[in-house]
Short mmCIF file of C-alpha atoms and ligand atoms in Angstrom, two decimals:
data_model
loop_
_atom_site.label_atom_id
_atom_site.label_comp_id
_atom_site.label_asym_id
_atom_site.label_seq_id
_atom_site.Cartn_x
_atom_site.Cartn_y
_atom_site.Cartn_z
CA MET A 1 25.58 -14.10 4.42
CA GLN A 2 22.21 -14.17 6.15
CA TYR A 3 18.92 -14.40 4.31
CA ILE A 4 15.38 -13.43 5.33
CA LEU A 5 12.37 -15.08 3.70
CA GLY A 6 9.32 -12.78 3.69
CA ILE A 7 5.73 -13.99 3.31
CA GLU A 8 2.75 -11.72 2.56
CA SER A 9 -0.89 -12.89 2.46
CA SER A 10 -2.92 -10.07 4.01
CA CYS A 11 -5.44 -9.57 1.22
CA ASP A 12 -5.59 -10.98 -2.32
CA ASP A 13 -1.91 -11.33 -3.29
CA THR A 14 0.15 -14.32 -2.23
CA SER A 15 3.77 -13.26 -2.20
CA ALA A 16 7.17 -14.49 -1.03
CA ALA A 17 10.55 -12.77 -1.27
CA VAL A 18 14.14 -13.20 -0.13
CA VAL A 19 16.47 -10.37 0.95
CA ASP A 20 20.01 -10.67 2.22
CA GLN A 21 21.38 -9.02 5.36
CA ARG A 22 22.13 -5.78 3.48
CA GLY A 23 18.48 -5.49 2.37
CA VAL A 24 19.38 -6.43 -1.23
CA LEU A 25 16.40 -8.12 -2.91
CA LEU A 26 17.13 -11.55 -4.37
CA SER A 27 13.60 -12.54 -5.37
CA ASN A 28 10.02 -11.28 -5.12
CA VAL A 29 7.28 -13.60 -6.40
CA ILE A 30 3.66 -12.38 -6.43
CA ALA A 31 0.59 -14.46 -7.36
CA SER A 32 -2.37 -12.11 -7.81
CA GLN A 33 -5.86 -13.54 -7.51
CA LYS A 34 -7.96 -12.88 -10.61
CA VAL A 35 -10.97 -14.67 -9.13
CA HIS A 36 -12.26 -11.47 -7.41
CA GLU A 37 -12.66 -9.47 -10.64
CA ASN A 38 -16.10 -11.02 -11.26
CA TYR A 39 -17.36 -9.80 -7.88
CA GLY A 40 -16.34 -6.11 -7.91
CA GLY A 41 -14.22 -6.55 -4.78
CA VAL A 42 -12.20 -9.08 -2.76
CA VAL A 43 -14.25 -12.05 -1.50
CA PRO A 44 -12.52 -13.08 1.76
CA GLU A 45 -13.39 -16.78 1.57
CA LEU A 46 -12.14 -17.09 -2.01
CA ALA A 47 -8.99 -15.15 -1.08
CA SER A 48 -8.01 -17.52 1.72
CA ARG A 49 -8.65 -20.54 -0.50
CA ALA A 50 -6.50 -19.10 -3.26
CA HIS A 51 -3.73 -18.35 -0.73
CA GLN A 52 -3.80 -22.02 0.31
CA GLN A 53 -3.34 -23.08 -3.30
CA ASN A 54 -0.61 -20.52 -4.01
CA ILE A 55 1.51 -20.46 -0.90
CA VAL A 56 3.69 -23.55 -1.47
CA PRO A 57 4.55 -22.86 -5.15
CA VAL A 58 5.10 -19.13 -4.47
CA VAL A 59 7.48 -19.73 -1.54
CA SER A 60 9.38 -22.49 -3.43
CA GLU A 61 9.77 -20.22 -6.44
CA ALA A 62 11.03 -17.31 -4.30
CA ILE A 63 13.68 -19.54 -2.73
CA ARG A 64 14.65 -20.96 -6.14
CA GLN A 65 14.92 -17.53 -7.78
CA ALA A 66 17.04 -16.26 -4.89
CA GLY A 67 19.56 -19.01 -5.67
CA ILE A 68 19.54 -20.36 -2.12
CA SER A 69 18.15 -23.43 -0.41
CA CYS A 70 15.91 -23.73 2.65
CA GLY A 71 19.01 -24.45 4.76
CA ASN A 72 20.35 -20.92 4.02
CA ILE A 73 17.32 -19.11 5.48
CA SER A 74 18.21 -17.26 8.71
CA ALA A 75 14.68 -16.10 9.67
CA ILE A 76 11.12 -16.04 8.36
CA ALA A 77 9.19 -12.76 8.34
CA PHE A 78 5.45 -12.81 7.78
CA THR A 79 2.61 -10.32 7.68
CA ARG A 80 0.76 -10.65 10.98
CA GLY A 81 -1.81 -7.91 10.23
CA PRO A 82 -3.81 -5.87 9.53
CA GLY A 83 -5.69 -7.67 6.79
CA LEU A 84 -8.38 -10.26 6.14
CA PRO A 85 -8.36 -12.82 8.97
CA GLY A 86 -8.66 -15.89 6.71
CA SER A 87 -5.93 -14.65 4.39
CA LEU A 88 -3.59 -13.76 7.25
CA HIS A 89 -4.08 -17.22 8.79
CA VAL A 90 -2.69 -18.93 5.69
CA GLY A 91 0.58 -16.94 5.64
CA THR A 92 0.93 -16.99 9.43
CA SER A 93 0.43 -20.75 9.73
CA PHE A 94 2.74 -21.46 6.83
CA ALA A 95 5.48 -19.20 8.23
CA LYS A 96 5.20 -20.83 11.65
CA GLY A 97 5.33 -24.33 10.23
CA LEU A 98 8.37 -23.57 8.10
CA ALA A 99 10.15 -21.77 10.95
CA LEU A 100 9.61 -24.81 13.19
CA ALA A 101 10.77 -27.22 10.49
CA LEU A 102 13.91 -25.19 9.72
CA ASP A 103 14.49 -24.26 13.37
CA VAL A 104 14.92 -20.53 12.54
CA PRO A 105 13.44 -17.44 14.27
CA LEU A 106 10.06 -16.09 13.30
CA VAL A 107 9.58 -12.33 12.81
CA ASP A 108 6.10 -10.79 12.70
CA VAL A 109 5.63 -7.69 10.51
CA ASN A 110 2.91 -5.09 10.59
CA HIS A 111 1.70 -4.80 6.98
CA LEU A 112 1.66 -0.99 7.22
CA HIS A 113 5.27 -0.88 8.44
CA GLY A 114 6.04 -3.06 5.43
CA HIS A 115 4.55 -0.49 3.03
CA VAL A 116 6.58 2.30 4.65
CA LEU A 117 9.80 0.28 4.66
CA ALA A 118 9.38 -0.63 0.98
CA HIS A 119 11.78 2.31 0.47
CA PHE A 120 14.54 0.21 2.02
CA ILE A 121 14.33 -2.58 -0.56
CA LYS A 122 17.68 -2.41 -2.33
CA GLU A 123 18.53 -3.47 -5.86
CA ASP A 124 22.20 -3.41 -4.90
CA GLU A 125 24.29 -2.09 -2.02
CA ASN A 126 24.28 1.44 -3.46
CA THR A 127 20.52 1.90 -3.78
CA PRO A 128 19.71 5.20 -1.95
CA VAL A 129 17.33 4.94 1.03
CA PRO A 130 15.58 7.72 3.02
CA ASP A 131 17.33 9.45 5.92
CA PHE A 132 15.51 9.53 9.27
CA PRO A 133 13.25 11.12 10.22
CA PHE A 134 11.06 11.21 7.13
CA LEU A 135 7.38 11.67 6.51
CA CYS A 136 5.51 9.01 4.62
CA LEU A 137 2.10 9.33 2.99
CA LEU A 138 0.82 5.78 3.23
CA ILE A 139 -2.15 5.38 0.89
CA SER A 140 -3.71 2.05 0.08
CA GLY A 141 -7.04 0.30 -0.32
CA GLY A 142 -7.47 -0.03 3.43
CA ASN A 143 -5.54 2.91 4.90
CA SER A 144 -4.65 6.56 4.42
CA GLN A 145 -2.11 7.72 6.97
CA ILE A 146 0.58 10.33 7.46
CA VAL A 147 3.41 8.55 9.28
CA LEU A 148 6.45 10.13 10.89
CA VAL A 149 9.20 7.52 10.50
CA LYS A 150 11.86 8.01 13.14
CA SER A 151 13.68 4.71 12.58
CA PRO A 152 12.78 1.36 10.93
CA ASN A 153 11.18 0.23 14.18
CA ASP A 154 9.77 3.54 15.42
CA MET A 155 6.83 5.12 13.56
CA GLN A 156 4.20 7.60 14.69
CA ILE A 157 0.86 8.16 12.96
CA LEU A 158 0.26 11.93 12.72
CA GLY A 159 -3.05 11.65 10.89
CA GLN A 160 -5.30 9.05 9.30
CA THR A 161 -8.65 8.58 7.65
CA ILE A 162 -11.71 8.69 9.86
CA ASP A 163 -13.79 6.74 7.32
CA ASP A 164 -12.83 5.48 3.83
CA ALA A 165 -9.26 5.11 2.59
CA ALA A 166 -8.04 6.90 -0.57
CA GLY A 167 -8.01 3.59 -2.47
CA GLU A 168 -11.60 2.91 -1.45
CA ALA A 169 -12.59 6.36 -2.77
CA PHE A 170 -11.04 5.45 -6.14
CA ASP A 171 -12.57 1.97 -6.17
CA LYS A 172 -16.07 2.87 -4.99
CA CYS A 173 -16.42 5.86 -7.35
CA ALA A 174 -15.12 3.69 -10.22
CA LYS A 175 -17.76 1.09 -9.33
CA VAL A 176 -20.51 3.73 -9.51
CA MET A 177 -19.22 4.53 -13.03
CA GLY A 178 -19.51 0.85 -13.94
CA LEU A 179 -15.72 0.38 -14.20
CA PRO A 180 -14.03 -2.91 -13.27
CA TYR A 181 -12.39 -3.66 -9.90
CA PRO A 182 -9.91 -2.41 -8.76
CA GLY A 183 -10.98 0.96 -10.08
CA GLY A 184 -7.89 2.99 -9.04
CA PRO A 185 -5.68 2.03 -11.99
CA VAL A 186 -8.61 2.37 -14.43
CA ILE A 187 -9.39 5.91 -13.21
CA ASP A 188 -5.67 6.69 -13.47
CA SER A 189 -5.48 5.76 -17.16
CA LEU A 190 -8.84 7.36 -18.07
CA ALA A 191 -7.79 10.56 -16.29
CA ALA A 192 -4.82 10.93 -18.61
CA GLN A 193 -7.23 11.93 -21.41
CA GLY A 194 -9.59 14.02 -19.28
CA ASP A 195 -10.07 17.62 -18.12
CA SER A 196 -9.53 17.69 -14.34
CA SER A 197 -11.21 21.10 -13.94
CA ARG A 198 -14.51 20.04 -15.54
CA PHE A 199 -16.32 18.80 -12.41
CA LYS A 200 -16.09 19.92 -8.77
CA PHE A 201 -16.71 17.49 -5.92
CA ALA A 202 -16.95 18.09 -2.17
CA LYS A 203 -13.79 18.27 -0.09
CA PRO A 204 -13.81 17.52 3.64
CA HIS A 205 -13.35 20.12 6.37
CA ILE A 206 -12.07 18.10 9.29
CA PRO A 207 -9.52 19.15 11.90
CA ASP A 208 -5.90 18.13 12.44
CA LEU A 209 -4.05 15.95 9.98
CA ASN A 210 -6.86 13.44 9.51
CA TYR A 211 -8.53 12.48 6.24
CA SER A 212 -12.10 11.76 5.21
CA PHE A 213 -13.28 10.49 1.83
CA SER A 214 -16.90 9.53 2.50
CA GLY A 215 -18.24 13.03 1.63
CA LEU A 216 -16.44 12.99 -1.70
CA LYS A 217 -17.90 9.58 -2.49
CA THR A 218 -21.44 10.85 -1.79
CA SER A 219 -20.87 14.05 -3.77
CA PHE A 220 -19.59 12.00 -6.74
CA LEU A 221 -22.60 9.68 -6.52
CA TYR A 222 -25.09 12.58 -6.40
CA THR A 223 -23.44 14.34 -9.36
CA LEU A 224 -23.90 11.21 -11.47
CA ARG A 225 -27.40 10.54 -10.21
CA ASP A 226 -28.58 14.10 -11.04
CA ALA A 227 -26.89 14.20 -14.45
CA LEU A 228 -28.23 10.78 -15.46
CA LYS A 229 -31.82 12.03 -14.99
CA THR A 230 -31.47 14.25 -18.07
CA ASP A 231 -28.73 12.38 -19.96
CA PRO A 232 -28.67 8.57 -19.68
CA GLN A 233 -25.36 8.56 -21.56
CA PHE A 234 -23.76 11.05 -19.12
CA ILE A 235 -21.18 8.63 -17.71
CA GLU A 236 -20.23 7.20 -21.07
CA ASN A 237 -19.87 10.66 -22.67
CA ASN A 238 -17.87 12.16 -19.76
CA LYS A 239 -15.79 9.21 -18.53
CA ALA A 240 -12.37 10.78 -18.92
CA ASP A 241 -13.37 14.17 -17.43
CA LEU A 242 -15.11 12.48 -14.50
CA ALA A 243 -12.02 10.33 -13.84
CA ALA A 244 -9.63 13.29 -14.12
CA SER A 245 -11.79 15.51 -11.84
CA LEU A 246 -12.19 12.74 -9.26
CA GLN A 247 -8.47 12.00 -9.29
CA LYS A 248 -7.58 15.68 -8.89
CA THR A 249 -9.97 16.02 -5.92
CA ILE A 250 -8.45 12.97 -4.17
CA VAL A 251 -4.90 14.22 -4.80
CA ASP A 252 -5.81 17.73 -3.55
CA ILE A 253 -7.26 16.25 -0.35
CA LEU A 254 -4.18 14.08 0.20
CA MET A 255 -1.67 16.84 -0.50
CA ASP A 256 -3.40 19.48 1.62
CA LYS A 257 -2.84 17.56 4.87
CA PHE A 258 0.49 16.07 3.83
CA ALA A 259 1.90 19.55 3.12
CA LYS A 260 0.66 20.74 6.53
CA ALA A 261 2.41 17.77 8.18
CA VAL A 262 5.66 18.50 6.30
CA LYS A 263 5.59 22.09 7.58
CA ALA A 264 4.73 21.05 11.13
CA THR A 265 7.52 18.46 11.36
CA ALA A 266 10.11 20.36 9.26
CA VAL A 267 11.35 17.08 7.78
CA LYS A 268 13.76 17.18 4.86
CA THR A 269 12.70 13.90 3.30
CA ILE A 270 9.26 12.74 2.18
CA ALA A 271 7.97 9.48 0.75
CA ILE A 272 4.79 7.87 -0.52
CA SER A 273 3.80 4.22 -0.31
CA GLY A 274 0.87 1.82 -0.64
CA GLY A 275 -1.24 0.89 -3.68
CA VAL A 276 -2.47 4.43 -4.38
CA SER A 277 1.15 5.67 -4.56
CA ALA A 278 1.16 4.01 -8.01
CA ASN A 279 -1.19 6.78 -9.15
CA SER A 280 0.41 9.03 -11.78
CA ALA A 281 -1.05 12.28 -10.42
CA VAL A 282 -0.03 11.46 -6.82
CA ARG A 283 3.52 10.71 -7.98
CA ASP A 284 3.78 13.89 -10.08
CA VAL A 285 2.31 16.18 -7.44
CA VAL A 286 4.51 14.81 -4.61
CA ALA A 287 7.67 14.98 -6.77
CA ASP A 288 6.79 18.56 -7.78
CA TYR A 289 6.10 19.56 -4.17
CA ALA A 290 9.49 18.18 -3.11
CA ARG A 291 11.24 20.08 -5.90
CA ARG A 292 9.59 23.38 -4.98
CA HIS A 293 10.36 22.94 -1.26
CA HIS A 294 13.91 21.53 -1.70
CA LEU A 295 13.03 18.19 -0.11
CA LYS A 296 14.22 14.70 -1.01
CA ALA A 297 11.33 12.63 -2.32
CA PHE A 298 11.16 8.85 -2.42
CA ILE A 299 8.63 7.59 -4.98
CA PRO A 300 8.56 3.77 -5.00
CA LYS A 301 8.81 1.60 -8.09
CA ARG A 302 5.29 0.60 -9.04
CA VAL A 303 5.95 -3.10 -8.25
CA PHE A 304 6.62 -2.14 -4.62
CA THR A 305 3.48 0.02 -4.21
CA THR A 306 0.92 -2.79 -4.08
CA ASP A 307 1.13 -5.73 -1.71
CA ASN A 308 4.42 -7.63 -2.02
CA ALA A 309 6.63 -9.76 0.21
CA ALA A 310 9.84 -7.82 -0.56
CA MET A 311 8.66 -5.08 1.81
CA ILE A 312 7.79 -7.68 4.44
CA ALA A 313 11.22 -9.31 4.14
CA VAL A 314 12.98 -5.92 4.51
CA ALA A 315 10.80 -4.87 7.47
CA GLY A 316 11.50 -8.32 8.98
CA LEU A 317 15.23 -7.84 8.42
CA TYR A 318 15.28 -4.71 10.63
CA LYS A 319 13.44 -6.54 13.43
CA PHE A 320 15.72 -9.56 12.98
CA LEU A 321 18.81 -7.32 13.30
CA ASN A 322 17.22 -5.89 16.48
CA LYS A 323 16.58 -9.46 17.70
CA GLU A 324 12.82 -8.77 17.89
CA PHE A 325 11.40 -12.25 17.37
CA CYS A 326 7.84 -13.46 17.52
CA ASP A 327 6.44 -16.27 19.59
CA ILE A 328 5.17 -19.30 17.70
CA THR A 329 1.78 -18.86 19.38
CA ALA A 330 1.29 -15.24 18.18
CA PRO A 331 -2.07 -15.00 16.38
CA PRO A 332 -2.66 -12.75 13.35
CA PHE A 333 -4.49 -9.43 13.93
CA SER A 334 -6.98 -8.04 11.45
CA ARG A 335 -7.39 -4.45 12.71
CA VAL A 336 -4.96 -1.53 12.34
CA HIS A 337 -2.39 -0.83 15.00
CA ILE A 338 0.96 0.63 14.08
O1 KG4 B 401 -1.65 -1.44 -1.08
P1 KG4 B 401 -2.70 -2.18 -1.86
O2 KG4 B 401 -2.26 -3.12 -2.92
O3 KG4 B 401 -3.62 -3.01 -0.91
C1 KG4 B 401 -3.94 -2.66 0.37
O4 KG4 B 401 -3.14 -3.02 1.28
O5 KG4 B 401 -4.97 -1.98 0.53
O6 KG4 B 401 -3.67 -1.05 -2.46
C2 KG4 B 401 -4.72 -1.36 -3.31
C3 KG4 B 401 -5.40 -0.06 -3.69
C4 KG4 B 401 -6.68 -0.26 -4.45
O7 KG4 B 401 -7.69 0.57 -3.85
C5 KG4 B 401 -6.35 0.22 -5.87
O8 KG4 B 401 -7.45 0.77 -6.57
C6 KG4 B 401 -5.32 1.28 -5.57
O9 KG4 B 401 -4.54 0.73 -4.54
N1 KG4 B 401 -4.48 1.60 -6.75
C7 KG4 B 401 -4.53 2.77 -7.39
C8 KG4 B 401 -3.64 2.66 -8.48
N2 KG4 B 401 -3.07 1.42 -8.45
C9 KG4 B 401 -3.60 0.78 -7.38
N3 KG4 B 401 -5.25 3.88 -7.14
C10 KG4 B 401 -5.08 4.91 -7.98
N4 KG4 B 401 -4.25 4.89 -9.05
C11 KG4 B 401 -3.52 3.81 -9.34
N5 KG4 B 401 -2.69 3.79 -10.39
#
């Protein structure tokens, strides 16, 4: 049996995972960095320092939990980008050093491919995986994209955000409400008790399959600013309704373009991935859309929505099987290219 060790360090989670040659997950260890909570966002310098502290124990634990030893590892897959440069450097350097020491191939993984291929992480040999081609709505803190997935190593971006990502819209609006970082999950739980039709916020009118969330952010900010002039307790008294209305607007924006892309491509299978795919409303609306249009829908387990090395190991496995290796001198890249 061959084993792939995956390493993820693109933002504020240090993670390592092991999959076998069938894509079956043997371990997935994630050390999240609590240090950023006090700052209302990820502080790059603190993130890279925390990665340095975490990387050795996290990788050792992933190998231990997989029940293998270093000598069993066939290749090392690592997130090469996009992400924070300092954070990426820690995972990249560690992966290179270990690959040299173990004399095994190195496989570089695009973090966004990893999110899409999270649907190929198997619990056992019989875990169902999407058929190709499928359409994936990739929504995270840094990206919002509609991706046509033709094969594990062939993806085409059909549309993407021209400004903020969906996760940023959640996080920045939550910050305006005085909620803790990251705001997405907090909005999600507040929204469960709120009336989503109570407030209306601006939706973008931009062409093609692209997204924009900056107008919504401004409209949300202005609504609060105007209401606070007459009622200083406005946010406190309307928290749940604000969260529910914001969440509904974001989901409407996402689904409008995604549905257009499904029609244009005539795919039979759809999927969602990335941190925002943990959102309850996104999951419900996509599952409902698939039911009504007789499509297969792949909704990831919540543990595989946010950053994790299991998805990097699986994405690395497909490149490994294709003999697509990476040179030891390959530097990390911080900007998006798919
Ligand atoms: O994929 P991810 O962990 O990191 C990036 O690669 O960006 O995504 C993080 C984003 C954050 O913006 C966070 O607020 C959002 O995912 N998020 C959610 C939920 N859980 C995480 N947004 C809405 N609802 C959630 N339940």
